[in-house]
Coordinates of C-alpha atoms and ligand atoms in Angstrom, one line a residue:
Chain Q
M1 CA 2.7 268.9 -34.1
T2 CA 3.4 266.6 -37.5
T3 CA 2.1 263.6 -35.7
A4 CA -1.3 262.8 -37.1
T5 CA -2.0 259.2 -36.1
P6 CA -4.9 258.2 -34.4
A7 CA -4.8 255.6 -31.7
V8 CA -7.3 253.4 -33.3
A9 CA -6.7 250.4 -35.9
P10 CA -7.0 251.5 -39.3
V11 CA -9.7 250.2 -41.6
L12 CA -7.5 250.1 -44.5
S13 CA -3.8 249.9 -44.6
A14 CA -1.2 249.7 -47.1
R15 CA 2.6 249.1 -47.0
G16 CA 5.4 249.5 -49.4
L17 CA 3.1 249.7 -52.8
V18 CA 5.2 249.8 -55.5
K19 CA 3.6 250.2 -59.1
T20 CA 5.7 250.6 -62.3
F21 CA 4.7 251.1 -66.0
G22 CA 7.4 249.7 -67.8
R23 CA 10.0 252.4 -67.1
V24 CA 7.8 254.8 -65.5
V25 CA 7.5 254.4 -61.7
G26 CA 4.1 255.3 -60.5
L27 CA 4.2 254.3 -57.0
D28 CA 7.7 253.9 -55.2
G29 CA 7.2 252.2 -51.8
V30 CA 4.0 254.0 -50.5
D31 CA 2.4 253.5 -47.0
L32 CA -1.1 254.6 -46.4
D33 CA -3.5 254.2 -43.4
L34 CA -7.2 255.3 -43.2
Y35 CA -8.6 255.3 -39.8
P36 CA -12.3 255.0 -39.0
G37 CA -14.6 257.7 -39.7
E38 CA -12.0 260.2 -41.1
V39 CA -11.6 262.2 -44.4
L40 CA -8.1 261.4 -45.6
A41 CA -7.3 263.6 -48.4
I42 CA -4.6 262.7 -50.9
I43 CA -2.8 265.9 -52.6
G44 CA -0.1 266.0 -55.2
D45 CA 1.3 267.5 -58.4
N46 CA 0.1 265.9 -61.7
G47 CA 1.7 262.6 -62.0
A48 CA 2.4 262.3 -58.4
G49 CA 0.8 258.9 -58.4
K50 CA -2.3 259.8 -56.6
S51 CA -4.7 258.0 -59.0
T52 CA -2.4 255.2 -59.2
L53 CA -2.2 254.8 -55.5
I54 CA -6.0 254.6 -55.1
K55 CA -6.3 252.4 -58.0
C56 CA -4.1 249.8 -56.4
L57 CA -5.8 250.2 -53.0
T58 CA -9.2 249.5 -55.0
G59 CA -8.4 246.7 -57.3
A60 CA -8.2 248.7 -60.4
L61 CA -4.7 248.1 -60.7
I62 CA -2.8 245.3 -59.0
P63 CA 0.7 246.6 -57.4
D64 CA 3.9 245.2 -58.4
A65 CA 5.0 244.8 -54.6
G66 CA 3.4 245.8 -51.2
E67 CA 0.7 244.7 -49.0
I68 CA -2.7 245.8 -48.5
S69 CA -5.1 244.9 -45.6
V70 CA -8.7 245.7 -44.9
D71 CA -9.7 245.7 -40.8
G72 CA -6.2 244.1 -40.4
R73 CA -6.9 241.1 -42.7
P74 CA -4.6 241.0 -45.7
V75 CA -6.4 241.5 -49.0
H76 CA -5.4 240.9 -52.6
F77 CA -7.6 242.6 -55.0
R78 CA -7.6 241.3 -58.6
R79 CA -10.2 243.3 -59.8
P80 CA -12.6 246.5 -59.3
Q81 CA -15.4 244.3 -58.1
D82 CA -13.3 242.3 -55.4
A83 CA -12.9 245.7 -53.5
R84 CA -16.6 246.5 -54.0
E85 CA -17.6 243.3 -52.5
V86 CA -15.9 244.4 -49.1
G87 CA -17.6 247.6 -49.3
I88 CA -15.1 250.0 -51.0
E89 CA -16.7 252.2 -53.6
T90 CA -14.9 254.4 -55.9
V91 CA -15.2 257.3 -57.9
Y92 CA -12.5 257.2 -60.5
Q93 CA -11.1 260.2 -62.1
T94 CA -12.2 258.9 -65.5
L95 CA -15.7 258.3 -63.9
A96 CA -16.0 254.8 -65.2
V97 CA -19.4 255.4 -66.9
A98 CA -21.1 253.8 -69.9
A99 CA -22.1 256.7 -71.8
A100 CA -24.8 255.3 -74.0
L101 CA -26.6 253.9 -71.2
D102 CA -29.0 255.9 -69.1
V103 CA -28.3 257.3 -65.7
A104 CA -30.2 254.6 -63.6
S105 CA -28.5 251.8 -65.7
N106 CA -25.2 253.5 -64.8
L107 CA -25.7 253.7 -61.2
F108 CA -26.4 250.1 -60.9
L109 CA -24.0 249.0 -63.5
G110 CA -22.6 245.8 -62.4
R111 CA -25.1 245.0 -59.9
E112 CA -28.4 245.0 -61.5
R113 CA -31.3 244.1 -59.5
R114 CA -33.5 241.4 -60.5
R115 CA -37.2 241.3 -60.5
A116 CA -39.0 239.6 -57.8
G117 CA -40.4 236.1 -58.2
I118 CA -40.0 233.8 -61.5
L119 CA -39.4 236.9 -63.7
G120 CA -36.2 237.7 -61.6
S121 CA -35.0 233.8 -60.8
V122 CA -36.0 232.4 -64.2
F123 CA -36.1 234.9 -67.0
R124 CA -33.4 237.1 -65.2
M125 CA -35.3 240.3 -65.9
I126 CA -33.9 243.4 -64.3
D127 CA -36.2 245.5 -62.0
K128 CA -35.8 248.7 -64.3
K129 CA -38.6 250.8 -62.4
G130 CA -37.2 249.9 -59.2
M131 CA -33.5 250.8 -60.1
R132 CA -34.9 253.8 -61.6
R133 CA -36.9 255.1 -58.6
E134 CA -33.8 254.3 -56.4
A135 CA -31.5 256.2 -58.8
A136 CA -33.5 259.3 -58.5
Q137 CA -33.6 258.9 -54.8
A138 CA -29.9 258.9 -54.7
L139 CA -29.6 261.8 -56.9
E140 CA -31.9 263.6 -54.8
E141 CA -30.4 262.9 -51.6
L142 CA -27.0 264.2 -53.3
G143 CA -29.1 267.6 -54.1
I144 CA -28.4 267.0 -58.0
G145 CA -31.5 268.9 -58.8
T146 CA -30.9 268.8 -62.7
L147 CA -30.7 265.2 -63.1
Q148 CA -34.5 264.7 -62.8
N149 CA -34.4 262.3 -65.9
V150 CA -32.9 259.1 -64.9
T151 CA -33.7 257.7 -68.1
Q152 CA -31.3 260.2 -69.8
P153 CA -28.3 258.6 -71.7
V154 CA -25.1 259.8 -69.8
E155 CA -23.7 261.1 -72.8
T156 CA -26.1 263.6 -73.0
L157 CA -25.3 265.2 -69.5
S158 CA -22.7 267.8 -69.1
G159 CA -19.3 266.7 -67.5
G160 CA -20.3 267.9 -64.0
Q161 CA -23.3 266.0 -64.2
R162 CA -21.7 262.8 -65.2
Q163 CA -19.4 263.4 -62.1
A164 CA -22.7 263.7 -60.1
V165 CA -23.7 260.4 -61.3
S166 CA -20.7 258.6 -60.4
V167 CA -20.2 260.3 -56.7
A168 CA -23.9 259.4 -56.4
R169 CA -23.3 255.7 -57.4
A170 CA -20.3 255.7 -54.6
A171 CA -22.4 257.1 -51.8
A172 CA -25.3 254.9 -52.5
F173 CA -23.3 251.8 -52.5
G174 CA -20.3 252.4 -50.2
S175 CA -20.6 250.4 -47.0
K176 CA -17.1 250.6 -45.7
I177 CA -14.9 253.1 -47.6
I178 CA -15.7 255.8 -50.1
V179 CA -12.7 256.7 -52.6
L180 CA -13.2 260.0 -54.5
D181 CA -10.5 260.7 -57.3
E182 CA -11.2 264.5 -57.9
P183 CA -14.9 264.4 -57.7
T184 CA -15.5 267.9 -57.7
A185 CA -12.8 268.7 -60.5
A186 CA -15.6 269.3 -63.2
L187 CA -18.6 270.5 -60.9
G188 CA -19.9 274.2 -60.3
V189 CA -19.9 276.0 -56.9
R190 CA -23.2 274.6 -55.8
E191 CA -22.7 271.0 -57.2
S192 CA -19.1 271.3 -55.5
N193 CA -20.5 272.1 -52.0
Q194 CA -23.1 269.3 -52.4
V195 CA -20.4 266.9 -52.6
L196 CA -18.3 268.3 -49.7
K197 CA -21.6 267.9 -47.8
M198 CA -22.1 264.5 -48.9
I199 CA -18.5 263.6 -47.8
E200 CA -19.0 265.0 -44.2
E201 CA -22.6 263.3 -44.1
V202 CA -20.7 260.0 -45.0
R203 CA -18.0 260.9 -42.4
S204 CA -20.8 261.2 -39.9
R205 CA -22.4 257.8 -40.7
G206 CA -18.9 256.6 -39.5
L207 CA -17.6 255.6 -42.9
P208 CA -14.1 256.8 -43.9
V209 CA -13.4 258.9 -47.2
I210 CA -10.2 259.0 -49.1
L211 CA -10.7 262.2 -51.3
I212 CA -8.2 263.4 -54.1
S213 CA -8.5 267.0 -54.7
H214 CA -6.1 269.7 -56.3
N215 CA -8.5 272.3 -54.5
M216 CA -6.9 273.1 -51.4
P217 CA -9.7 275.1 -49.7
H218 CA -11.9 272.0 -50.3
V219 CA -9.2 269.7 -48.6
F220 CA -8.7 271.9 -45.7
K221 CA -12.2 272.4 -45.4
V222 CA -13.4 268.5 -45.1
A223 CA -10.1 266.5 -44.5
D224 CA -9.0 265.3 -41.1
R225 CA -5.7 264.2 -42.4
I226 CA -3.7 264.9 -45.8
H227 CA -1.3 262.4 -47.2
I228 CA 1.0 264.5 -49.6
Q229 CA 2.0 262.5 -52.4
R230 CA 5.1 263.6 -54.3
L231 CA 7.0 261.8 -57.3
G232 CA 5.6 258.5 -56.5
R233 CA 6.4 258.7 -52.8
C234 CA 4.6 260.1 -49.8
A235 CA 6.3 263.1 -48.8
G236 CA 4.3 263.6 -45.6
V237 CA 1.2 263.5 -43.6
V238 CA -0.2 266.5 -42.2
T239 CA -3.5 267.9 -40.4
P240 CA -5.4 271.0 -41.3
A241 CA -4.5 272.1 -37.6
S242 CA -0.7 271.2 -38.0
H243 CA 0.1 273.0 -41.1
T244 CA -1.2 276.0 -43.3
M245 CA -2.2 275.5 -46.9
S246 CA 0.9 277.1 -48.2
E247 CA 3.2 274.9 -45.9
A248 CA 1.2 271.7 -47.3
V249 CA 2.1 273.2 -51.0
A250 CA 5.5 273.8 -50.0
I251 CA 5.6 270.1 -49.0
M252 CA 3.7 268.9 -52.3
T253 CA 6.2 270.9 -54.4
G254 CA 9.2 269.9 -52.6
A255 CA 10.2 273.4 -51.3
V256 CA 9.9 272.0 -48.0
T257 CA 10.7 268.3 -46.8
L258 CA 9.0 266.7 -43.5
A259 CA 11.5 265.2 -41.1
E260 CA 9.2 262.3 -40.4
P261 CA 7.0 262.0 -43.7
N262 CA 4.9 259.4 -42.6
G263 CA 4.0 261.4 -39.4
N264 CA 5.3 258.6 -37.1
P265 CA 8.0 260.0 -34.7
Chain I
M1 CA -28.0 286.6 -61.1
S2 CA -27.8 285.2 -64.4
T3 CA -27.9 287.4 -67.6
T4 CA -30.7 285.5 -69.4
A5 CA -34.1 284.9 -68.0
T6 CA -34.5 281.5 -68.5
G7 CA -36.5 280.9 -65.2
P8 CA -35.4 279.1 -62.1
A9 CA -32.0 277.7 -63.7
S10 CA -29.3 278.8 -61.2
T11 CA -26.1 277.3 -62.7
A12 CA -24.5 277.1 -66.1
S13 CA -25.3 273.5 -66.4
E14 CA -28.8 273.9 -65.6
Q15 CA -29.4 276.7 -68.0
F16 CA -27.6 274.5 -70.8
A17 CA -29.9 271.7 -70.2
L18 CA -33.0 274.1 -70.6
R19 CA -31.8 275.7 -73.8
R20 CA -33.8 275.6 -77.2
R21 CA -33.1 273.0 -79.5
S22 CA -33.4 273.6 -83.6
P23 CA -35.8 271.4 -85.5
V24 CA -32.5 269.6 -86.7
Q25 CA -31.3 269.1 -83.4
R26 CA -34.4 267.3 -82.2
I27 CA -34.4 265.0 -85.2
Q28 CA -31.0 264.2 -84.2
H29 CA -31.8 263.6 -80.5
L30 CA -34.8 261.6 -81.7
L31 CA -32.9 259.4 -83.7
H32 CA -30.3 259.3 -80.8
A33 CA -32.7 257.8 -78.6
H34 CA -34.4 255.5 -81.2
P35 CA -31.9 254.5 -83.7
S36 CA -34.3 252.2 -85.5
I37 CA -36.5 254.8 -86.6
S38 CA -34.5 255.4 -89.7
P39 CA -34.4 251.9 -91.1
F40 CA -38.3 251.3 -90.2
L41 CA -38.7 254.9 -92.5
V42 CA -36.7 253.3 -95.2
L43 CA -38.5 249.9 -95.0
V44 CA -41.9 251.6 -95.3
L45 CA -40.9 253.9 -97.9
S46 CA -39.3 251.0 -100.1
F47 CA -42.5 249.1 -99.3
V48 CA -44.7 251.8 -100.7
V49 CA -42.5 252.7 -103.6
F50 CA -42.0 249.1 -104.8
S51 CA -45.7 248.3 -104.6
I52 CA -46.6 251.4 -106.7
I53 CA -43.9 250.2 -109.3
N54 CA -45.2 246.7 -109.4
P55 CA -48.3 245.9 -107.3
R56 CA -47.2 242.3 -107.3
F57 CA -44.4 243.1 -105.0
A58 CA -47.1 243.6 -102.2
S59 CA -48.8 240.0 -102.8
P60 CA -48.8 237.5 -100.3
N61 CA -46.6 235.3 -102.5
S62 CA -43.9 237.6 -103.0
L63 CA -44.0 238.9 -99.5
S64 CA -43.6 235.2 -98.6
L65 CA -40.5 234.7 -100.9
V66 CA -38.8 237.6 -99.3
L67 CA -39.2 236.1 -95.7
Q68 CA -37.9 232.9 -96.8
Q69 CA -35.0 234.6 -98.4
V70 CA -34.2 237.0 -95.7
A71 CA -34.5 234.2 -93.0
V72 CA -30.7 232.9 -93.3
I73 CA -29.0 236.5 -93.4
G74 CA -31.5 237.6 -90.7
A75 CA -30.5 234.9 -88.3
L76 CA -26.9 235.5 -88.7
A77 CA -27.6 239.1 -88.2
V78 CA -28.7 238.3 -84.6
G79 CA -25.2 237.0 -83.8
Q80 CA -23.5 239.6 -85.9
T81 CA -25.4 242.3 -84.2
L82 CA -24.5 240.9 -80.5
I83 CA -20.6 241.0 -81.7
I84 CA -20.8 244.4 -83.2
L85 CA -22.5 245.8 -80.1
T86 CA -19.4 245.0 -78.3
A87 CA -17.4 247.1 -81.0
G88 CA -16.5 243.8 -82.6
I89 CA -17.1 242.2 -85.8
D90 CA -17.1 238.9 -87.3
L91 CA -15.8 238.0 -90.7
S92 CA -16.2 234.1 -89.7
V93 CA -19.9 234.0 -89.7
G94 CA -20.0 232.3 -93.2
A95 CA -17.3 229.9 -92.3
V96 CA -18.7 228.8 -88.9
T97 CA -22.2 228.4 -90.3
I98 CA -20.7 226.1 -93.2
L99 CA -18.5 224.3 -91.0
S100 CA -21.6 223.6 -88.7
M101 CA -23.6 222.5 -91.3
M102 CA -21.3 220.3 -93.1
V103 CA -20.4 218.3 -89.8
A104 CA -23.9 218.1 -88.9
A105 CA -25.1 216.7 -92.4
K106 CA -22.2 214.4 -92.8
L107 CA -22.4 213.2 -89.2
A108 CA -26.1 212.3 -90.0
Q109 CA -25.4 210.9 -93.4
G110 CA -22.4 208.9 -92.5
L111 CA -22.8 207.8 -89.3
G112 CA -26.6 207.7 -89.5
L113 CA -27.0 209.7 -86.4
P114 CA -30.5 210.9 -85.3
G115 CA -31.2 214.6 -86.7
V116 CA -31.6 215.7 -83.1
I117 CA -28.1 214.9 -82.3
A118 CA -26.8 216.1 -85.6
V119 CA -28.6 219.5 -84.9
A120 CA -27.2 219.7 -81.5
I121 CA -23.5 218.9 -82.6
G122 CA -24.1 221.6 -85.4
I123 CA -24.9 224.2 -82.5
G124 CA -22.4 223.0 -80.1
L125 CA -19.7 223.2 -82.9
G126 CA -20.9 226.7 -83.8
A127 CA -20.5 227.6 -80.1
A128 CA -17.2 226.1 -79.9
A129 CA -16.2 228.1 -82.9
G130 CA -17.5 231.3 -81.2
L131 CA -15.6 230.4 -77.9
V132 CA -12.4 229.9 -80.1
N133 CA -13.0 233.8 -81.5
G134 CA -14.0 235.1 -78.1
G135 CA -11.2 233.6 -76.2
L136 CA -8.7 235.4 -78.7
V137 CA -10.4 238.6 -78.6
A138 CA -11.0 238.7 -74.7
R139 CA -7.8 236.9 -73.5
L140 CA -5.3 237.8 -75.9
K141 CA -6.8 241.0 -76.3
L142 CA -6.3 240.9 -80.3
P143 CA -8.5 242.9 -82.5
P144 CA -12.0 241.2 -83.5
F145 CA -11.2 242.0 -87.4
I146 CA -7.9 240.1 -87.4
V147 CA -9.3 237.4 -85.1
T148 CA -12.1 236.5 -87.3
L149 CA -10.2 237.0 -90.6
G150 CA -8.0 234.5 -89.6
T151 CA -10.9 232.0 -88.2
L152 CA -12.5 232.8 -91.6
S153 CA -9.9 231.1 -93.3
V154 CA -9.3 228.3 -90.7
F155 CA -12.8 227.2 -90.5
T156 CA -13.3 227.6 -94.3
A157 CA -10.6 225.2 -94.8
I158 CA -11.6 222.6 -91.7
G159 CA -15.2 222.7 -93.3
L160 CA -13.9 222.1 -97.0
L161 CA -11.5 219.4 -95.8
Y162 CA -14.1 217.6 -93.6
S163 CA -16.6 217.6 -96.4
K164 CA -14.0 216.7 -99.2
G165 CA -15.7 219.7 -100.8
Q166 CA -18.7 217.3 -101.7
S167 CA -22.4 218.6 -100.8
V168 CA -25.0 216.3 -98.9
Q169 CA -28.2 216.0 -100.5
S170 CA -31.5 216.3 -98.5
V171 CA -32.5 212.9 -99.4
D172 CA -29.5 211.6 -97.6
M173 CA -30.4 213.3 -94.4
P174 CA -32.7 212.6 -91.5
A175 CA -36.0 214.5 -92.1
L176 CA -35.3 216.9 -88.9
L177 CA -32.6 218.4 -90.8
N178 CA -34.8 219.5 -93.6
W179 CA -37.8 220.3 -91.3
T180 CA -36.9 223.9 -91.3
G181 CA -37.7 224.3 -94.9
E182 CA -41.4 223.0 -94.3
T183 CA -43.8 225.5 -95.4
F184 CA -47.3 226.0 -94.0
A185 CA -49.6 228.5 -94.8
I186 CA -51.1 231.6 -92.8
G187 CA -53.8 233.1 -94.7
Q188 CA -52.3 233.4 -98.1
F189 CA -48.8 233.7 -97.0
H190 CA -46.5 230.5 -97.2
I191 CA -44.1 230.4 -94.1
T192 CA -41.3 227.9 -93.5
T193 CA -40.4 226.6 -90.0
G194 CA -37.3 228.3 -90.6
V195 CA -38.9 231.5 -90.8
V196 CA -40.6 230.9 -87.6
M197 CA -37.5 229.9 -85.9
V198 CA -35.8 233.3 -87.1
A199 CA -38.9 235.1 -85.7
A200 CA -38.4 233.4 -82.3
L201 CA -34.8 234.1 -82.2
Y202 CA -35.2 237.6 -82.9
A203 CA -37.7 237.6 -79.9
I204 CA -36.0 235.8 -77.5
V205 CA -32.5 237.5 -78.1
G206 CA -34.2 241.0 -78.1
F207 CA -35.9 240.2 -74.8
V208 CA -32.5 239.1 -73.3
L209 CA -30.5 242.1 -74.7
A210 CA -33.6 244.7 -73.2
N211 CA -34.3 243.0 -69.8
T212 CA -31.1 241.3 -68.2
A213 CA -28.3 242.5 -66.7
W214 CA -26.0 240.5 -69.4
G215 CA -27.8 242.8 -72.1
R216 CA -26.9 245.9 -70.2
H217 CA -23.3 244.6 -70.0
V218 CA -23.0 244.1 -73.8
Y219 CA -24.2 247.5 -74.4
A220 CA -21.6 248.7 -71.6
V221 CA -18.9 246.6 -72.7
G222 CA -19.3 248.1 -76.4
D223 CA -19.3 251.5 -75.1
D224 CA -16.2 251.6 -72.9
K225 CA -14.3 248.7 -72.2
E226 CA -12.4 250.1 -69.3
A227 CA -15.1 252.1 -67.9
S228 CA -17.1 248.7 -67.7
R229 CA -14.1 247.0 -66.0
L230 CA -14.0 249.7 -63.3
A231 CA -17.5 249.6 -62.9
G232 CA -17.2 246.0 -62.0
I233 CA -18.3 244.3 -65.1
R234 CA -16.2 241.1 -65.9
V235 CA -15.3 242.3 -69.4
D236 CA -13.4 239.1 -70.8
R237 CA -16.6 236.9 -69.7
V238 CA -19.0 239.0 -71.5
L239 CA -16.8 239.1 -74.6
V240 CA -16.4 235.4 -74.7
S241 CA -20.3 234.7 -73.9
V242 CA -21.3 236.9 -76.7
Y243 CA -18.9 235.4 -79.2
A244 CA -20.1 232.0 -78.0
T245 CA -23.6 232.8 -78.2
A246 CA -23.2 234.0 -81.7
G247 CA -21.5 230.9 -82.7
A248 CA -24.3 228.8 -81.3
I249 CA -26.8 231.1 -83.3
Y250 CA -24.6 230.4 -86.4
G251 CA -25.0 226.6 -85.8
L252 CA -28.8 227.1 -85.5
T253 CA -28.8 229.1 -88.7
A254 CA -26.9 226.1 -90.4
W255 CA -30.0 224.1 -89.6
I256 CA -32.3 226.8 -91.2
L257 CA -29.8 226.9 -94.4
I258 CA -30.2 223.4 -94.9
G259 CA -34.0 223.5 -95.0
R260 CA -33.9 226.7 -97.3
A261 CA -31.2 225.1 -99.8
G262 CA -32.4 221.6 -99.6
T263 CA -28.9 220.5 -99.6
A264 CA -26.0 220.9 -97.4
S265 CA -23.2 222.6 -99.8
P266 CA -19.7 223.7 -98.7
N267 CA -20.0 226.6 -101.3
A268 CA -23.2 228.0 -100.0
I269 CA -23.6 231.6 -98.5
V270 CA -20.4 233.1 -100.0
D271 CA -21.7 236.5 -99.1
A272 CA -23.1 235.9 -95.4
N273 CA -20.2 238.0 -94.0
L274 CA -20.9 241.1 -96.0
E275 CA -24.6 240.7 -95.9
S276 CA -25.1 240.0 -92.1
I277 CA -22.8 243.1 -91.6
T278 CA -25.0 245.1 -93.9
A279 CA -28.1 244.2 -92.5
V280 CA -26.8 245.2 -89.0
V281 CA -25.4 248.6 -90.3
I282 CA -28.4 249.7 -92.4
G283 CA -30.3 248.7 -89.0
G284 CA -28.6 251.5 -87.3
T285 CA -26.1 249.6 -85.3
S286 CA -22.9 251.6 -84.7
L287 CA -19.8 249.8 -85.8
F288 CA -18.2 251.6 -82.7
G289 CA -20.2 249.5 -80.4
G290 CA -22.3 250.0 -77.6
R291 CA -25.3 251.7 -79.7
G292 CA -28.0 249.8 -81.6
T293 CA -31.1 247.5 -81.5
L294 CA -31.5 244.1 -82.6
L295 CA -34.9 245.1 -84.1
G296 CA -32.9 247.4 -86.3
S297 CA -31.1 244.4 -87.7
L298 CA -34.3 242.7 -88.6
L299 CA -35.4 245.7 -90.4
G300 CA -32.0 245.9 -92.1
A301 CA -32.0 242.5 -93.3
L302 CA -35.8 243.1 -94.5
I303 CA -34.8 246.5 -96.5
V304 CA -32.2 244.4 -98.3
G305 CA -35.0 241.6 -99.0
F306 CA -37.5 244.3 -100.3
F307 CA -34.7 245.9 -102.6
R308 CA -33.8 242.5 -103.9
S309 CA -37.4 241.6 -104.7
G310 CA -38.6 245.1 -105.7
L311 CA -36.1 245.9 -108.0
A312 CA -36.3 242.3 -109.8
L313 CA -40.3 242.8 -109.9
A314 CA -39.6 246.2 -111.4
G315 CA -37.4 244.5 -114.1
V316 CA -34.3 246.2 -113.1
D317 CA -30.8 244.6 -113.1
D318 CA -29.8 243.0 -110.1
Q319 CA -26.6 245.2 -109.9
Y320 CA -29.0 248.1 -109.0
R321 CA -29.9 246.4 -105.6
V322 CA -26.1 246.0 -105.2
L323 CA -25.6 249.7 -105.9
A324 CA -28.4 250.7 -103.8
V325 CA -27.6 248.4 -100.7
G326 CA -24.0 250.1 -101.1
L327 CA -25.5 253.4 -100.8
L328 CA -27.7 252.5 -97.9
V329 CA -24.6 251.3 -95.7
I330 CA -22.8 254.7 -96.4
I331 CA -25.9 256.5 -95.7
A332 CA -26.4 254.6 -92.4
V333 CA -22.9 254.8 -91.4
S334 CA -23.3 258.7 -91.9
I335 CA -26.3 259.1 -89.9
D336 CA -24.7 257.0 -87.1
Q337 CA -21.7 259.4 -87.3
W338 CA -24.0 262.3 -87.0
I339 CA -26.2 261.1 -84.1
R340 CA -23.2 260.2 -82.1
K341 CA -22.2 263.8 -82.0
V342 CA -25.3 264.3 -79.5
R343 CA -23.9 265.8 -76.3
A344 CA -25.2 267.7 -73.7
Ligands
ATP1 N1 -1.6 253.3 -67.5 C1 -0.5 253.7 -67.4 N2 0.4 253.5 -68.1 C2 1.9 254.5 -68.3 N3 2.0 255.4 -67.3 C3 1.0 255.3 -66.3 C4 -0.4 254.8 -66.2 N4 -1.0 255.2 -65.3 C5 -0.2 256.4 -64.6 N5 1.1 256.2 -65.1 C6 2.2 257.0 -64.9 O1 2.1 257.2 -63.5 C7 2.4 258.3 -63.2 C8 1.2 258.9 -61.8 O2 0.1 258.8 -62.6 P1 -1.0 259.3 -61.8 O3 -2.2 259.1 -62.9 O4 -1.0 258.1 -60.8 O5 -1.1 260.7 -61.2 P2 -2.0 261.7 -60.6 O6 -1.2 262.0 -59.4 O7 -3.2 260.9 -60.4 O8 -2.0 263.0 -61.5 P3 -3.4 263.8 -61.8 O9 -3.1 264.9 -60.7 O10 -3.0 264.4 -63.4 O11 -4.5 263.3 -62.0 C9 2.8 259.4 -64.0 O12 4.0 259.5 -64.5 C10 1.8 258.8 -65.2 O13 2.3 259.0 -66.7
MG2 MG1 -4.9 261.4 -61.1

């Protein structure tokens, strides 16, 4: 049973995405569907085009060709905040944090909250206290205990803590889709489990999640469907029920090819 | 269980956060959190030392003179700080100031424009020059050093051509243009309106940097442009607005300069570029962007003023001031490199 296509309309849908960097082909005609309330994992070797794919979906890159639609309506994201505005939150592989700013400032970077009344409307003062409070709350919800001090500059955090800040930002603001590019790469066992729990919690709220990961046990634990990316193309979409880990890895490395790569008979 | 008994820490990263710090590391962290501490200490120390060498240094007269001397470079340093915070640099500071000044003065003299309009045109012209710099940096993605090296020549040439290399004397200008040089007494101090304007400029821009989203974005963009873009900041807009704001500040400074010099001369403030950058760097702002405070630049400008006055009153050749300031710059950049190494 390679068919893994639910019978509802996709929240996010991409057709024929192409992205080239000079002579390097990052994406070579990729289709992707994300259905309501599912966790879609994207796996693939280094350089398979996973990050390029989600960057095209979230406005960080503009695809050379192909269409993207959200809720059936075509969209043309020109920059990351276009995607943010429709509720797509992304943790990029590079984390996108400003190192010299503190944790709270980073959580609210690009959408700072203003103070109430004339201080906010006329003097444009940002609500530092409120943002700190909410930042602390968001981190607590994620269960990142070591990050008590939200006034700490991000550059004084360890790699895993920085990743936690990015994940908390996405979890706190995502209202339609959450996209995570290797969110547990630098995390310890406990923190990784927290992120996996967060992903399941987000799904239970009905929000779909795109998760890029090299960690097969994680992928098979949380994913509903698995998009296998290989050499800039989609080599197939499988489910944890239809394929084993080693079968998925075989497809990923090209040892095995799927008859119907997109899972549609 | 972990092998060290450091309490409830359960993961490696938690233990790492709880580790002990050596005194040197503590200083490093303190300076990292408050980069204007070192210029503040230098300022206090130089004040004490110069007062001991020659007690006249601390007299209201001498300090008032320092403030008046520092006003112009201090004002330019505000714009320069904004640009350096975005990891840029502005070599056209002096050229833009002179251009604004000559156009404002000539228009007031030749066309008999009212002072207010001449001042407004000067500020507007500065902002326009900043827009040119910012546009080239943000849209064409050219390095700020190259852009402003080019516009340094372009604006200087335009200023000289427009003014035909001639100065405009204060008697030929409306009184408002000289208003910035008017002195009044606060106790035994003689303060000029220009000095008050510079103080207000620091207060306003300092407030904006610390308390608005735009201020945050200036730091974020200077820190990491790509990360800022991915976080949803319009990096090009921030850059253009920073250069334009800095330009407007240079236009305002032109007005302060007329009051200070009593004339509008196209050959004024030849050292403005280097002196404004010096003030910013001594003030602890990182040339790599994203780090520093406006207060630091004020301290930096005052330090240079203290050295000039203090060494003169000590009867030392002015070249020793040049030498000392040069050493301070190198020390400040070294400290910046050191505190940037703070990592968890
Ligand atoms: N900005 C860029 N400029 C040039 N080439 C790029 C750029 N971004 C990606 N590429 C190329 O596109 C291909 C796909 O890269 P991508 O980052 O999407 O891989 P990935 O699947 O995310 O890999 P990894 O698992 O290592 O993160 C690679 O060959 C890469 O070199
Ligand atoms: Mg990647």
